[in-house]
Short mmCIF file of C-alpha atoms in Angstrom, two decimals:
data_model
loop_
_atom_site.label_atom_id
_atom_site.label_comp_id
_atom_site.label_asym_id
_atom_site.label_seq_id
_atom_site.Cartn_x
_atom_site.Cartn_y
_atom_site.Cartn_z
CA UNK A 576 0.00 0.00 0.00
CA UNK A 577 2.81 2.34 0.87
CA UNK A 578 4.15 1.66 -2.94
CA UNK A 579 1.09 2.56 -4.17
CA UNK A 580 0.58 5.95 -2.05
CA UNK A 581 4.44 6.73 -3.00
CA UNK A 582 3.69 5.92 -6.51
CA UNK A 583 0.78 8.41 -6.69
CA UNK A 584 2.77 11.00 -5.12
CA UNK A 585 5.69 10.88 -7.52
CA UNK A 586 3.26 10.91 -10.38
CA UNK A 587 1.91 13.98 -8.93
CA UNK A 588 4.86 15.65 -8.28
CA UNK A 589 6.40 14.81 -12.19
CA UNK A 590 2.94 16.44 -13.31
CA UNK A 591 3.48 19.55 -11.20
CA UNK A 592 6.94 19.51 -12.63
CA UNK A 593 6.00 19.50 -16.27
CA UNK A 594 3.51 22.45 -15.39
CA UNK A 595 6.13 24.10 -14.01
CA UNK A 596 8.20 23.60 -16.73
CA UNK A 597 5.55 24.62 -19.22
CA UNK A 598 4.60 27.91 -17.78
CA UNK A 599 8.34 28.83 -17.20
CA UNK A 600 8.55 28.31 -21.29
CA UNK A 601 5.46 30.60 -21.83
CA UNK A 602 6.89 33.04 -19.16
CA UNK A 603 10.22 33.30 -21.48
CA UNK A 604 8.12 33.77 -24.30
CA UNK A 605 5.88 36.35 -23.52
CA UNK A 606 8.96 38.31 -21.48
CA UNK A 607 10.82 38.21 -25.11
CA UNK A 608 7.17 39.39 -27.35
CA UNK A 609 7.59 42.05 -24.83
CA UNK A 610 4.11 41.18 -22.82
CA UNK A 611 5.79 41.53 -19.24
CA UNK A 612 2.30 42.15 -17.78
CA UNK A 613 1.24 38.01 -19.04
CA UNK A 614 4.30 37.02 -18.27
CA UNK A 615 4.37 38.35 -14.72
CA UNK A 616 0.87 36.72 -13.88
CA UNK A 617 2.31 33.22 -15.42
CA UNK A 618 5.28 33.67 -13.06
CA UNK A 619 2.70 34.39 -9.91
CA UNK A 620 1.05 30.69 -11.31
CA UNK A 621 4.58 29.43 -11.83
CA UNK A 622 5.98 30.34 -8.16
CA UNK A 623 2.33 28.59 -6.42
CA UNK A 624 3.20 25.70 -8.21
CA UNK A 625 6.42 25.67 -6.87
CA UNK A 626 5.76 26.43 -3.50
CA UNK A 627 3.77 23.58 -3.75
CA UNK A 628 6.04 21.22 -5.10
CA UNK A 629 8.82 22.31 -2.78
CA UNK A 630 6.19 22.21 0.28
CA UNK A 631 4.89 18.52 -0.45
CA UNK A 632 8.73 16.93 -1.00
CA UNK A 633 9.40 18.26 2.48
CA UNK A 634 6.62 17.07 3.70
CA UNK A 635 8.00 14.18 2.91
CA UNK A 636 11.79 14.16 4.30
CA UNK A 637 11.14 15.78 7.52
CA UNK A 638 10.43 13.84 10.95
CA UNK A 639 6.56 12.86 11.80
CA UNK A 640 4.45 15.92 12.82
CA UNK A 641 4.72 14.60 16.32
CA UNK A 642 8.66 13.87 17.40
CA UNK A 643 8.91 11.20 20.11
CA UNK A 644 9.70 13.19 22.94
CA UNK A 645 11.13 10.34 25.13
CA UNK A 646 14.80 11.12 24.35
CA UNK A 647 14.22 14.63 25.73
CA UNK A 648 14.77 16.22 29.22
CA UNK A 649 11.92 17.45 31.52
CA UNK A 650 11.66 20.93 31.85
CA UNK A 651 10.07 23.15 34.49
CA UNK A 652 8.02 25.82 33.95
CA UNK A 653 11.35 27.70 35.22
CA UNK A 654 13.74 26.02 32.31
CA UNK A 655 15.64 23.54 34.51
CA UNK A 656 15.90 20.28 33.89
CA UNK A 657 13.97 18.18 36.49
CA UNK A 658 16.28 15.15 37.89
CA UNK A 659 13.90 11.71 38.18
#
């Protein structure tokens, strides 16, 4: 199941990729017909998608949401450790 969910993922990441990719090539050629104004609201598209892709791949690498605290020391309310 967990080849399945990571196959999904990948697929959707290599999709946001190749929209990426496409409006970066529409971005370069509206920047060189001179339309900066289109070209500026496919870059606005262009960085969401990437945000996105960037946001879900470290979703990904980083620890769980919740880090097993058992390795840690107690703390006070004061900052001490507490011994025990």
């Amino acid at each position: 199941m967990a080849e399945a969910r990571r196959a999904i993922e990948d697929a959707a990441d290599d999709e946001l990729d190749t929209a990426i990719a496409t409006l970066h090539s529409r971005e370069r050629e509206l920047l060189v017909a001179a339309d900066s104004e289109a070209a500026f609201e496919l870059m606005s598209a262009k960085c969401v998608l990437l945000s996105t892709l960037k946001n879900r791949r470290r979703c990904r690498t980083e620890s769980p949401a919740i880090p097993d605290l058992g390795h840690y020391p107690d703390v006070s309310e004061t900052g001490r450790e507490q011994e025990g």
